[in-house]
Coordinates of C-alpha atoms (C1' of nucleotides) in Angstrom, one line a residue:
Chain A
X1 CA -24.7 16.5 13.2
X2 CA -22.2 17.4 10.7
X3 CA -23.4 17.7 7.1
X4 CA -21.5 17.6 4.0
X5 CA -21.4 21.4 2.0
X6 CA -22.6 21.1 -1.4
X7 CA -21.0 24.7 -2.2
X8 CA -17.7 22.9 -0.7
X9 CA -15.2 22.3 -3.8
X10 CA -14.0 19.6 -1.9
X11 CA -15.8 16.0 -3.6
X12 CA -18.1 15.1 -2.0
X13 CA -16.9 11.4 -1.3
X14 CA -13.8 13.3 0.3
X15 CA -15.7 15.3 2.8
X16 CA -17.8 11.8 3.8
X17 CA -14.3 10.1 4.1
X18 CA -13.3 13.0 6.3
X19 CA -16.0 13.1 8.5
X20 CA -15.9 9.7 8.8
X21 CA -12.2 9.6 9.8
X22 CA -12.6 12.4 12.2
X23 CA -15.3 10.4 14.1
X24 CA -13.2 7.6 14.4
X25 CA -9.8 9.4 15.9
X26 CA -12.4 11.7 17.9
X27 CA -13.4 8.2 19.5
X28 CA -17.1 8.7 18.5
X29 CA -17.2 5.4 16.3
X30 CA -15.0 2.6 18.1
X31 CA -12.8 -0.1 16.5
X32 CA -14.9 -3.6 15.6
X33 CA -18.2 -1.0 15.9
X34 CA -20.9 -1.3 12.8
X35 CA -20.7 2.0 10.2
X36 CA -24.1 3.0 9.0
X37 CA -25.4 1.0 6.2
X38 CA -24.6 2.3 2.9
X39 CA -28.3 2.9 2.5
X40 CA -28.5 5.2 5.6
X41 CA -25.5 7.1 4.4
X42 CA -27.0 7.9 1.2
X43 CA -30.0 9.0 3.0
X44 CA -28.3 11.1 5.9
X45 CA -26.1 12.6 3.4
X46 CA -28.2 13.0 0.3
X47 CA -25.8 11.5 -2.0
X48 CA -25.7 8.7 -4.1
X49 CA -24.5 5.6 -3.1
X50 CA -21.5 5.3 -5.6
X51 CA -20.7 8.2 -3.8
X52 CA -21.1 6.7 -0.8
X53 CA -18.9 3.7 -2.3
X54 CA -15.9 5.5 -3.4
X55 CA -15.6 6.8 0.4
X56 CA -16.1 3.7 1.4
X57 CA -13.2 2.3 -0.7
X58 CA -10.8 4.5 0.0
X59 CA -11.0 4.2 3.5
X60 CA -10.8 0.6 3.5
X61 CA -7.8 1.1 0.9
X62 CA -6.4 2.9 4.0
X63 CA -7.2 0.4 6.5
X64 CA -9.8 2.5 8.3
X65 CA -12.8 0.1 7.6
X66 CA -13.5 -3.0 6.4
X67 CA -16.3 -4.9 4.9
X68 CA -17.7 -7.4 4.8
X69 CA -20.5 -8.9 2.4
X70 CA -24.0 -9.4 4.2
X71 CA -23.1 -8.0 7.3
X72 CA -22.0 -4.6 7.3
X73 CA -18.8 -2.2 7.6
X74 CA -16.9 -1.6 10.0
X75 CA -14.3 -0.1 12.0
X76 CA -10.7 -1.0 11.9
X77 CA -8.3 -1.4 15.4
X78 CA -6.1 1.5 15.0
X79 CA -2.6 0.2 14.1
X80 CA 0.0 0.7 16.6
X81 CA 2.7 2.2 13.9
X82 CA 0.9 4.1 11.8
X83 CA 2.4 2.7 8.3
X84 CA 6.0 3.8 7.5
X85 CA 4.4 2.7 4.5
X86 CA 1.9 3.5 2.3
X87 CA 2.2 7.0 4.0
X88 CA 5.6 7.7 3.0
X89 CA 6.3 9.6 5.9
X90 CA 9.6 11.3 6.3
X91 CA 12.4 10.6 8.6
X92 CA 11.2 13.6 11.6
X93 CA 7.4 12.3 11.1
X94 CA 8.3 9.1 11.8
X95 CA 10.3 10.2 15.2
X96 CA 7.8 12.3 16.4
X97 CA 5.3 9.6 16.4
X98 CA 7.6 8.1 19.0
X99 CA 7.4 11.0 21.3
X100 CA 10.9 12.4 20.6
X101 CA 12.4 15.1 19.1
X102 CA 13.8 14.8 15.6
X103 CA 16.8 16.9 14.3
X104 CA 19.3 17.5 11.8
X105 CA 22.3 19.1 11.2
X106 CA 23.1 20.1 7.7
X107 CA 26.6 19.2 7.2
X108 CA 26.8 20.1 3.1
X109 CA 24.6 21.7 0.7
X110 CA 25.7 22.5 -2.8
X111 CA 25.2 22.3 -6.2
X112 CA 27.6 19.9 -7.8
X113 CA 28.3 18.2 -11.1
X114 CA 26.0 14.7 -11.1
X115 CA 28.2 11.7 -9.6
X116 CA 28.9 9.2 -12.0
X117 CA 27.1 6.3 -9.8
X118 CA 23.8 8.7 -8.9
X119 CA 23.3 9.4 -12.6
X120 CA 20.9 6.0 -13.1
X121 CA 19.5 6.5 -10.3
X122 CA 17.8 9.9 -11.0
X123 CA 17.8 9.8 -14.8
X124 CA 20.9 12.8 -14.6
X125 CA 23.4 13.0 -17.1
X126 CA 26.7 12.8 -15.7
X127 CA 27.9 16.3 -15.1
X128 CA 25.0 17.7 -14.9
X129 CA 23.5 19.9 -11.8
X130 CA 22.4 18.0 -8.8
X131 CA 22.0 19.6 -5.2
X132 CA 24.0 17.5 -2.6
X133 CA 22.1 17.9 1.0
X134 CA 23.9 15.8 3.7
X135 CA 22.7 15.6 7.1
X136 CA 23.3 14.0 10.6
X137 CA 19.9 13.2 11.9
X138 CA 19.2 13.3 15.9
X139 CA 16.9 12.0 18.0
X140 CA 16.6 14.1 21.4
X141 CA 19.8 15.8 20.8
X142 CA 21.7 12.3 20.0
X143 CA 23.3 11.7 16.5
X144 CA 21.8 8.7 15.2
X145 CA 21.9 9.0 11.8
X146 CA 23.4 10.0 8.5
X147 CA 21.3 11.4 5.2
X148 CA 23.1 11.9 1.8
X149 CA 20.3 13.5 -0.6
X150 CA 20.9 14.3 -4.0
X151 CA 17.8 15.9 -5.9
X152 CA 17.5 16.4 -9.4
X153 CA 17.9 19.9 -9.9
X154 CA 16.0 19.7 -13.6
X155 CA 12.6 19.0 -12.3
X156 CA 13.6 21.5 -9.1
X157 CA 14.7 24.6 -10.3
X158 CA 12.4 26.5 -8.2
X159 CA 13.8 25.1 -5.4
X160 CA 15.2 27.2 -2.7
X161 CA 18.5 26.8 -1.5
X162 CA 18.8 29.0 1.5
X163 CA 15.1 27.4 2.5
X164 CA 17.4 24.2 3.4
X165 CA 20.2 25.6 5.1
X166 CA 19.0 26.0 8.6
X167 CA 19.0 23.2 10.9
X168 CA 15.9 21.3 11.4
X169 CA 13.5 21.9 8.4
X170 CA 11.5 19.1 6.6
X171 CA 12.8 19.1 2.8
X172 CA 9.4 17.2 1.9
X173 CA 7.4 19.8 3.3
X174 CA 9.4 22.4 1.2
X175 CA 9.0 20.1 -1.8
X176 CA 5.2 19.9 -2.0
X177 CA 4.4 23.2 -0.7
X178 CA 7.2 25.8 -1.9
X179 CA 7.5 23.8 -5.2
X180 CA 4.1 22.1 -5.9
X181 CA 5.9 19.0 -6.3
X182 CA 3.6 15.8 -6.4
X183 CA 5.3 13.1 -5.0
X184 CA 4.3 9.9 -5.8
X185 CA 6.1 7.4 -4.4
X186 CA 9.6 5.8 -3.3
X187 CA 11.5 2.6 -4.1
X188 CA 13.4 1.3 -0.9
X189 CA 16.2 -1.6 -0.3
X190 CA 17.0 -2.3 3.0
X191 CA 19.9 -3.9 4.8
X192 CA 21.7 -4.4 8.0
X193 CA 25.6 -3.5 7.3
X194 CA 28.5 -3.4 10.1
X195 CA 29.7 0.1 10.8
X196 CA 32.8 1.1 9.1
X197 CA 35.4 3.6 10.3
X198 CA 34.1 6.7 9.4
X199 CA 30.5 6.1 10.4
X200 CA 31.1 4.8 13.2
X201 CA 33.7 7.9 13.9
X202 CA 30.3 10.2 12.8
X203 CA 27.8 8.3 14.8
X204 CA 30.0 7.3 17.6
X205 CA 29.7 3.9 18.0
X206 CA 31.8 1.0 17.6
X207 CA 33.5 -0.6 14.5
X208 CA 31.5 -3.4 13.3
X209 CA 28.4 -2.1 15.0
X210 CA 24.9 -2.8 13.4
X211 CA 23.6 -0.1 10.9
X212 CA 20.6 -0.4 8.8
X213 CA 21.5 1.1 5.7
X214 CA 18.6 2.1 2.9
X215 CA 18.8 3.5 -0.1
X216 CA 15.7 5.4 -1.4
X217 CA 14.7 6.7 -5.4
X218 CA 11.8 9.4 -4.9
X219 CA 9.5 10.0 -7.5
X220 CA 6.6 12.5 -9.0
X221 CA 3.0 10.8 -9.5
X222 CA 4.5 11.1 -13.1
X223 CA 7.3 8.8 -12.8
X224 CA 10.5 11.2 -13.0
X225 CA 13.1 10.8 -9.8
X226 CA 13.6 13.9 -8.1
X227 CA 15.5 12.4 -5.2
X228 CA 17.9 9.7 -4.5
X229 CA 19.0 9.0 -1.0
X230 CA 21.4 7.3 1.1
X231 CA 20.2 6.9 4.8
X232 CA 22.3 4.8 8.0
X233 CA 21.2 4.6 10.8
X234 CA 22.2 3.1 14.1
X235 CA 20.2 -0.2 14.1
X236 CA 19.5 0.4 18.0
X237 CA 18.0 3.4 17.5
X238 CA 15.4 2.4 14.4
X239 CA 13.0 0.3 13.9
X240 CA 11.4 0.3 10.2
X241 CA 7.9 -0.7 10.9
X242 CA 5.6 -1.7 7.7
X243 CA 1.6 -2.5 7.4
X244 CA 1.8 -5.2 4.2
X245 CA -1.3 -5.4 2.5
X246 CA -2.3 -8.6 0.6
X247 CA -3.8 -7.6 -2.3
X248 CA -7.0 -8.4 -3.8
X249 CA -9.8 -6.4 -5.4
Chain B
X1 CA -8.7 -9.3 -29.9
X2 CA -9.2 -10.7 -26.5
X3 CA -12.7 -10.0 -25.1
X4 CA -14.9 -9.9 -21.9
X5 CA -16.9 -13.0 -21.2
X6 CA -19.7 -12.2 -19.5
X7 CA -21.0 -15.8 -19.1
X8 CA -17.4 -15.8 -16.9
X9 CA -18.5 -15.3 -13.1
X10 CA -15.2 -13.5 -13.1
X11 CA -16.4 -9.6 -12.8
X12 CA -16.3 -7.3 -15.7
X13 CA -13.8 -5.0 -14.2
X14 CA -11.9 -7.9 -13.2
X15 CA -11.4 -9.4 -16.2
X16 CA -10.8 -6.0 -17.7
X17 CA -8.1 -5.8 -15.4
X18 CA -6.0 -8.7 -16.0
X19 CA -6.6 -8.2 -19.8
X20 CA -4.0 -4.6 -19.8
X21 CA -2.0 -6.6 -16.8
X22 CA -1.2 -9.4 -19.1
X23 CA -0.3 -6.9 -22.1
X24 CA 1.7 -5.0 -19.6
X25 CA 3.5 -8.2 -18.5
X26 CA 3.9 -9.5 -22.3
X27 CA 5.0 -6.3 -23.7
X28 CA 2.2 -5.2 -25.8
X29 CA 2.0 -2.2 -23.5
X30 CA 4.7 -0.8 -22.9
X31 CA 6.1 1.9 -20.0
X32 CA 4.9 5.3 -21.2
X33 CA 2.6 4.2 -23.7
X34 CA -1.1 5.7 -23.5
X35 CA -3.5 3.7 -22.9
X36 CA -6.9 3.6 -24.6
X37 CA -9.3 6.3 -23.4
X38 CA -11.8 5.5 -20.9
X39 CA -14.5 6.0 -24.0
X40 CA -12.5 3.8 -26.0
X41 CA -12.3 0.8 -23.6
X42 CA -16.2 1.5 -22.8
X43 CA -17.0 0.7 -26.7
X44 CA -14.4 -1.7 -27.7
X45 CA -15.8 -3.9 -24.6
X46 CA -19.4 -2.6 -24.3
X47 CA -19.0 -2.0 -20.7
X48 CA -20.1 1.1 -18.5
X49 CA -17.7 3.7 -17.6
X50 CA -18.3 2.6 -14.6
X51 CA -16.7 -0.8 -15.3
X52 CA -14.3 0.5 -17.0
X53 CA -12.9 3.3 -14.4
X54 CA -13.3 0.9 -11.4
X55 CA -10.4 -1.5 -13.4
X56 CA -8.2 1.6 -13.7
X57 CA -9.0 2.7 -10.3
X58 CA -7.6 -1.4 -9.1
X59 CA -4.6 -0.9 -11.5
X60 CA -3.8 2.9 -10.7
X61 CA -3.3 1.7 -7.2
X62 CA -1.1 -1.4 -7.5
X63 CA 1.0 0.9 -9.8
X64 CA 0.3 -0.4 -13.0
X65 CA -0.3 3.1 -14.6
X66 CA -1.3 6.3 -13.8
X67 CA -3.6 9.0 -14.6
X68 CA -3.4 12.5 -15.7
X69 CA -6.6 14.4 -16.2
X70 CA -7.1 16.1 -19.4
X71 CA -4.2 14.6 -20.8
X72 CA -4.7 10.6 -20.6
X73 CA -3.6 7.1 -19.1
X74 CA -0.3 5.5 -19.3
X75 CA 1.6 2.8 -18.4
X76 CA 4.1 2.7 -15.6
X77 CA 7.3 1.4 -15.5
X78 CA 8.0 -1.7 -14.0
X79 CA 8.8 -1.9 -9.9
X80 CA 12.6 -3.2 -10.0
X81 CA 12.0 -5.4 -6.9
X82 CA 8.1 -6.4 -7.2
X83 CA 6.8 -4.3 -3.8
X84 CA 7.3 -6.6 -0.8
X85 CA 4.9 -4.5 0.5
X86 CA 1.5 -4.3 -0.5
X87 CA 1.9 -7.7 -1.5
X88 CA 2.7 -9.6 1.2
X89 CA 4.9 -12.1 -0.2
X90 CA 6.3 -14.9 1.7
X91 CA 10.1 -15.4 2.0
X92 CA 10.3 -17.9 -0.8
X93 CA 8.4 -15.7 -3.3
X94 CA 10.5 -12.9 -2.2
X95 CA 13.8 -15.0 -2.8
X96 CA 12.7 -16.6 -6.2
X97 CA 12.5 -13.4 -7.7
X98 CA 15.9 -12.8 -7.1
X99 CA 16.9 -15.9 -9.1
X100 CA 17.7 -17.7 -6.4
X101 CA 16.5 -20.9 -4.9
X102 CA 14.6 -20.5 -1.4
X103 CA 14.6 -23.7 0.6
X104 CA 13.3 -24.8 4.6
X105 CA 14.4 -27.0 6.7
X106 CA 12.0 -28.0 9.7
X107 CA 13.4 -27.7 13.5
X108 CA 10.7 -28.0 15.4
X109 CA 6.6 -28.4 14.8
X110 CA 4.9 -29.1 18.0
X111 CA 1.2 -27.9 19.4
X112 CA 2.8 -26.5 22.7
X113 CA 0.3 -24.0 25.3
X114 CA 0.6 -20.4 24.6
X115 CA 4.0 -19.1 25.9
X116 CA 3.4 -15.7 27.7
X117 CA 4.8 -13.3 25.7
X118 CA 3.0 -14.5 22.7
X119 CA -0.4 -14.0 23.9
X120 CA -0.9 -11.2 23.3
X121 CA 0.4 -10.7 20.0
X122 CA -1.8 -13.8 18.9
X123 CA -4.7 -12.9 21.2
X124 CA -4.9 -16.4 22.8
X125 CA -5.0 -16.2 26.6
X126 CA -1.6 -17.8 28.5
X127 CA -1.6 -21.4 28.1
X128 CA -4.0 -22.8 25.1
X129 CA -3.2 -24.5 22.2
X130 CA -0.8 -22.8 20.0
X131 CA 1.6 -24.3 16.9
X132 CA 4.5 -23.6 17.3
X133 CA 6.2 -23.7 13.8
X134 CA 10.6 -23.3 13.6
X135 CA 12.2 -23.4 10.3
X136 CA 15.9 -22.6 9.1
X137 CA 15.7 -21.3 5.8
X138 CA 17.9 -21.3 3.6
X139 CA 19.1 -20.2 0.0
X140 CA 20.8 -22.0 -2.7
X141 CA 21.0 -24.8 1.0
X142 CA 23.1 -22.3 2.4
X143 CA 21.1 -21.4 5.7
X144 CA 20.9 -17.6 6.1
X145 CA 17.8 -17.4 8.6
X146 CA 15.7 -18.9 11.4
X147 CA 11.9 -18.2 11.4
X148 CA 10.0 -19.3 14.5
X149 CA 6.0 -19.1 13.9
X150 CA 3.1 -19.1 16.4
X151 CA 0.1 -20.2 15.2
X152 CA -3.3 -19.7 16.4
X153 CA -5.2 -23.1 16.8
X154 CA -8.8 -21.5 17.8
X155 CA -8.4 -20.0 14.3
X156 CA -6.9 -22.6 12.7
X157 CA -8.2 -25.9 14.0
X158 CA -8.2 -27.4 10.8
X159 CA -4.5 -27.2 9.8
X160 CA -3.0 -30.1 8.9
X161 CA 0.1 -30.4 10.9
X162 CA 1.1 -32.8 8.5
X163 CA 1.4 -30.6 5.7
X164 CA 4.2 -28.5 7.4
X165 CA 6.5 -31.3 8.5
X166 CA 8.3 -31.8 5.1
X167 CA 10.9 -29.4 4.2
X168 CA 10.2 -26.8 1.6
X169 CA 6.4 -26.3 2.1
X170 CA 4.9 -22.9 2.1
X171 CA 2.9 -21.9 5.1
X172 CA 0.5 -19.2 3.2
X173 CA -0.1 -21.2 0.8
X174 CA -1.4 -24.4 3.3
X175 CA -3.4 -21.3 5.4
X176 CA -5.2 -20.0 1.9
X177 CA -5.7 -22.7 0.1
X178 CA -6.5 -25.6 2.4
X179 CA -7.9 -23.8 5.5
X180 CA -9.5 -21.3 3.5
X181 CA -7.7 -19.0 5.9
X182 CA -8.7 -15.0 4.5
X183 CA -5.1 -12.5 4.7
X184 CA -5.6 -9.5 5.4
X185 CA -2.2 -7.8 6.6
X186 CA 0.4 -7.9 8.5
X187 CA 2.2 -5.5 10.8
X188 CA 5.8 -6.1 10.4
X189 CA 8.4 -3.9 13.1
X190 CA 12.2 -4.6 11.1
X191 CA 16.0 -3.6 13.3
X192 CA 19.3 -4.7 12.9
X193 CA 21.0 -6.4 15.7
X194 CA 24.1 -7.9 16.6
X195 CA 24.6 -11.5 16.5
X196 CA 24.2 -13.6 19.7
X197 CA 26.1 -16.7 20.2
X198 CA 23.5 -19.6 19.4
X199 CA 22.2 -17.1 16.5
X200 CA 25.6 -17.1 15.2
X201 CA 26.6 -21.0 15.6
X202 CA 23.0 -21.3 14.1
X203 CA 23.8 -19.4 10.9
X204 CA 27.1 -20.0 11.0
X205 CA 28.1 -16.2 10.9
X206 CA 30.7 -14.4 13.6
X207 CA 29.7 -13.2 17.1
X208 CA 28.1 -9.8 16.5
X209 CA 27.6 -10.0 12.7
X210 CA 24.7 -7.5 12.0
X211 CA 21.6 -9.4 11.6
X212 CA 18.1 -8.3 10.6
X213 CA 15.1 -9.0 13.1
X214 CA 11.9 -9.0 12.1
X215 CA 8.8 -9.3 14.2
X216 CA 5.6 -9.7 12.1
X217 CA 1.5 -10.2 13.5
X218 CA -0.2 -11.6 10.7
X219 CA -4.1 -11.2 11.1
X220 CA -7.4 -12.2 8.9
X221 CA -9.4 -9.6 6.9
X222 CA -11.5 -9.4 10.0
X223 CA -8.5 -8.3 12.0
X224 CA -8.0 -11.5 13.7
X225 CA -4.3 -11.9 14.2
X226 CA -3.7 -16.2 13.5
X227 CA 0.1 -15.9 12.9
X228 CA 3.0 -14.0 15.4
X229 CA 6.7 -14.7 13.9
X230 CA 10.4 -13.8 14.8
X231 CA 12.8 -13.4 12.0
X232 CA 16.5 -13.8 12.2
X233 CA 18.3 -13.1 8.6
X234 CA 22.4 -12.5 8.4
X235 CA 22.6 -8.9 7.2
X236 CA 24.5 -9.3 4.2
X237 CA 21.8 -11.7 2.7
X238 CA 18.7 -10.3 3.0
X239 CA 17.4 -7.0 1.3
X240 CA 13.9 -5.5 2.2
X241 CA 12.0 -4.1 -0.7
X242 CA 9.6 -2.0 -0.6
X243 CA 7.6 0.9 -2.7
X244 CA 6.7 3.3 -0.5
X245 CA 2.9 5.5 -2.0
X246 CA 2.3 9.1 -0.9
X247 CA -1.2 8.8 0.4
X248 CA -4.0 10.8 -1.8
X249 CA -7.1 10.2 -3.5
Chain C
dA1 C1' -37.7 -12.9 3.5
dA2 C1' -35.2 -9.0 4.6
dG3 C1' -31.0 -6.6 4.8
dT4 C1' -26.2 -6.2 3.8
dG5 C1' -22.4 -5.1 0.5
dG6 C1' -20.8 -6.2 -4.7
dT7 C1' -21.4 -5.4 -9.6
dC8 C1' -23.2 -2.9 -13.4
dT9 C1' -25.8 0.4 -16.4
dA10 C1' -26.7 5.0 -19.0
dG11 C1' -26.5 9.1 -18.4
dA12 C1' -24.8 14.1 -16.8
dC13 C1' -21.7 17.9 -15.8
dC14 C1' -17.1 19.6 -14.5
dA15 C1' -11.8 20.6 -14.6
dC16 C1' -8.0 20.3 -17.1
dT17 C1' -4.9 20.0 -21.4
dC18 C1' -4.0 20.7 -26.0
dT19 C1' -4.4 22.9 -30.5
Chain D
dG1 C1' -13.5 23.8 -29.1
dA2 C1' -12.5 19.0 -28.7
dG3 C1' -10.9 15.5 -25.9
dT4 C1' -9.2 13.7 -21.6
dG5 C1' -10.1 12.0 -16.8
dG6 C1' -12.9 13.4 -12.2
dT7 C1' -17.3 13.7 -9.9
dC8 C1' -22.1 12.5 -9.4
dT9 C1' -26.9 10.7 -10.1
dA10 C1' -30.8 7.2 -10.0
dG11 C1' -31.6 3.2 -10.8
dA12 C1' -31.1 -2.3 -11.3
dC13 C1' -29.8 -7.0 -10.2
dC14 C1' -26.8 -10.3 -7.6
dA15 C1' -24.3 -12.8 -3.6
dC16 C1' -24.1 -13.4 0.9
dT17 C1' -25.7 -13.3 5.9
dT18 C1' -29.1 -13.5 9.4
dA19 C1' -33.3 -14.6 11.3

DNA sequence: AAGTGGTCTAGACCACTCT
DNA sequence: GAGTGGTCTAGACCACTTA
C-alpha cells in the first residue's frame, strides 16, 4: 500500500491526488467505481479531512471524480480526447495523442522590430524587440500546418535563440523549463477560412480549400502576454476537440 | 457596506463570492487592483479563513483574480470573449454577447427510434425512443447554421415537446430549469469542411464554402450523456472562443 | 438511524516578498 | 521583521441518501 511521506515537500493533498490518479490510469480503481469515503482516507492516510477535501476538489476540478452528496465519490469515464483545453497542451502533444508523429520545420527565426498590428496584442511598443519563430508543422512527414509566433522578447530575455533553431523542439517545454516561465493561460478565436494562394502554395492544397485558422495571446499566471500566435491548418487534417465545463461551485 | 447574511441559505463563501464578482463587474474593482487580504476579508465579514480562501479558491479558478504568495491578491483583467469554454454557453448566449441577435427556426421535432449511429454517442440501444430536435439558426434572421439534436428520452421523459416547437426557445434552459436536468460537460470535437450541396442551398452559401462542424455529447454530472448534436456554421460567421488554463494546483 | 459529502470554525506553522 | 498567501489540524453541524 502506498503511503503518503510526511518528510516529502510535496503537500500533502498533492501526493493523495497523485496517488489517487496513478490508481486510476494504472486500472486499479475503474471508471463509475466508489473512492473510499472521505472518512477512510483521513484514516488510511492520517490526514485531516480538509486535506482530504482539497484533493478531492482538485481532482473533480479535473474531471477525474465526481461527487455526489449522500452517496459517495467516484470515478470518472476517462474522456476520449484528453482536453485540448483546460490542459493547454501544445500543438506536437496534441498529435502524439493521436499516434502520429509531430514535426516542424523552422522556416524564420529572428529578432525584429514589433509589427505594428502585433503590438496590442502583446503589450509591445511598436519598434520594439520581438522574436519572429515561423514554422511548417507535420504530421508523419506531411505539411499540414503553418505557425507564426511572435514572443515578447521583454519578459524573455533569457531566452535562447539557438535552443529554437533545430527542427522539432517544443518551444513550451523550453519556456517553462530553460526560462521558468509560468504560463498561465491562452485566449483563442477560431475560424474556418478558404485557403488563399500562398497557403495553399505552402500546404499544397487547393485554392479555396478549408483551413481552420486560430489566433492565440499566451500569458504568465501574472497576466503579461509573452506570445501571440497565428496557427492554419488544413481543416482535414485537425480536429480541435474541447471538454466544456458548466460551471458551478 | 454590503454584508453576509447568514440567515441566507446561500453559503458564506458563496455569497462572499458574488460580493467581489459584482464589484468586479461594476467597476469598484478594478484590473490590477489588490484585493483585501485574506485577514482583512476574515474580520470585515467575521468569517473563517476558511470561508474566506475557499471564495478565492472559486474565483481564482474561473479567472477572476489571481494570487501571488507573499505579495497579495488582484484582480484580473477581463476575458475579451467571456470563455466559451468552461462555461458552456449555448449558441444564443454565445451570439448575444457579440451584440448581435441570435434567433431559431424549428425544422423538424419528432420522437423517432434511435438511429444507429447515434446510439452509442447517446448510450440508448438501436431503436428506442429518441427526440430528435433540427433547428436552423440564424443571426440578425439571416440563417448561418443548422443544429440537429438527439435527445435521450429514458433521461428525459419529462420534456415537454411542446416547449421546443416555437421558434427562438432555448433547449438548456427547458433541460435546467423545467426537467431539473443537472449539466455536467460536454465533449465537443470542432473541423472545418467544405460545403456539400444541400448544406450549401440550406445556408445559402457556394458549393465548398468552408464550414465549421461541430460534434458535441452533452452528459449529466453523473456522466450520463442526454444530448448528441451536429453543428453546421458557414465559416466566415462563426468564431470559437475559448481560454485555454495551464493545468496546476 | 447511520453514513455520505457540504459548510464552517479557530487555530497553527510555513514559504515567500518587501522594507 | 512584518505581512502576504499556502498548507494543515481537530473539531462541529448540516443536507442528503439509503436502509
Amino acid at each position: 500500500m502506498s503511503l503518503i511521506d510526511r518528510q516529502n515537500p510535496v503537500p500533502l493533498y498533492l501526493q493523495l491526488e497523485e496517488l489517487i490518479k496513478s490508481q486510476i490510469v494504472s486500472g486499479i480503481l475503474r471508471p463509475g467505481d466508489p473512492l473510499p469515503t472521505e472518512a477512510e482516507l483521513q484514516a488510511r492516510f492520517n490526514v485531516s479531512r480538509t486535506t482530504v477535501r482539497q484533493a478531492m476538489a482538485n481532482l473533480e476540478r479535473d474531471g477525474m471524480i465526481y461527487r455526489l452528496q449522500g452517496k459517495g465519490t467516484f470515478i470518472s469515464k476517462p474522456q476520449k480526447s484528453q482536453p485540448h483545453l483546460s490542459l493547454l497542451s501544445s500543438f506536437s502533444e496534441e498529435i502524439r495523442r493521436d499516434g502520429r508523429t509531430p514535426g516542424a520545420r523552422v522556416v524564420q527565426l529572428a529578432e525584429i522590430p514589433c509589427p505594428a498590428d502585433i503590438s496590442g496584442h502583446l503589450g509591445v511598443d511598436e519598434g520594439q524587440p520581438v522574436v519572429l519563430y515561423e514554422r511548417i508543422r507535420t504530421v508523419d512527414e506531411k505539411p499540414v500546418g503553418l505557425h507564426t509566433v511572435y514572443l515578447n522578447r521583454q519578459v524573455l530575455q533569457s531566452l535562447p535563440l539557438n535552443r529554437l533553431r533545430a527542427d522539432n523542439v517544443s518551444l513550451y517545454e523550453v519556456l517553462e523549463q530553460e526560462c521558468r516561465l509560468k504560463i498561465g493561460f491562452a485566449d483563442e478565436a477560431l475560424e474556418a477560412i478558404a485557403a488563399d494562394e500562398p497557403l495553399s502554395r505552402t500546404l499544397g492544397i487547393p485554392l479555396g480549400f478549408p483551413v481552420i485558422f486560430i489566433e492565440r495571446t499566451t500569458s504568465t499566471t501574472t497576466e503579461v502576454p509573452f506570445e501571440y500566435c497565428k496557427i492554419y491548418v488544413r481543416g482535414d487534417e485537425f480536429r480541435y476537440r474541447a471538454r466544456l465545463r458548466r460551471n458551478g461551485d
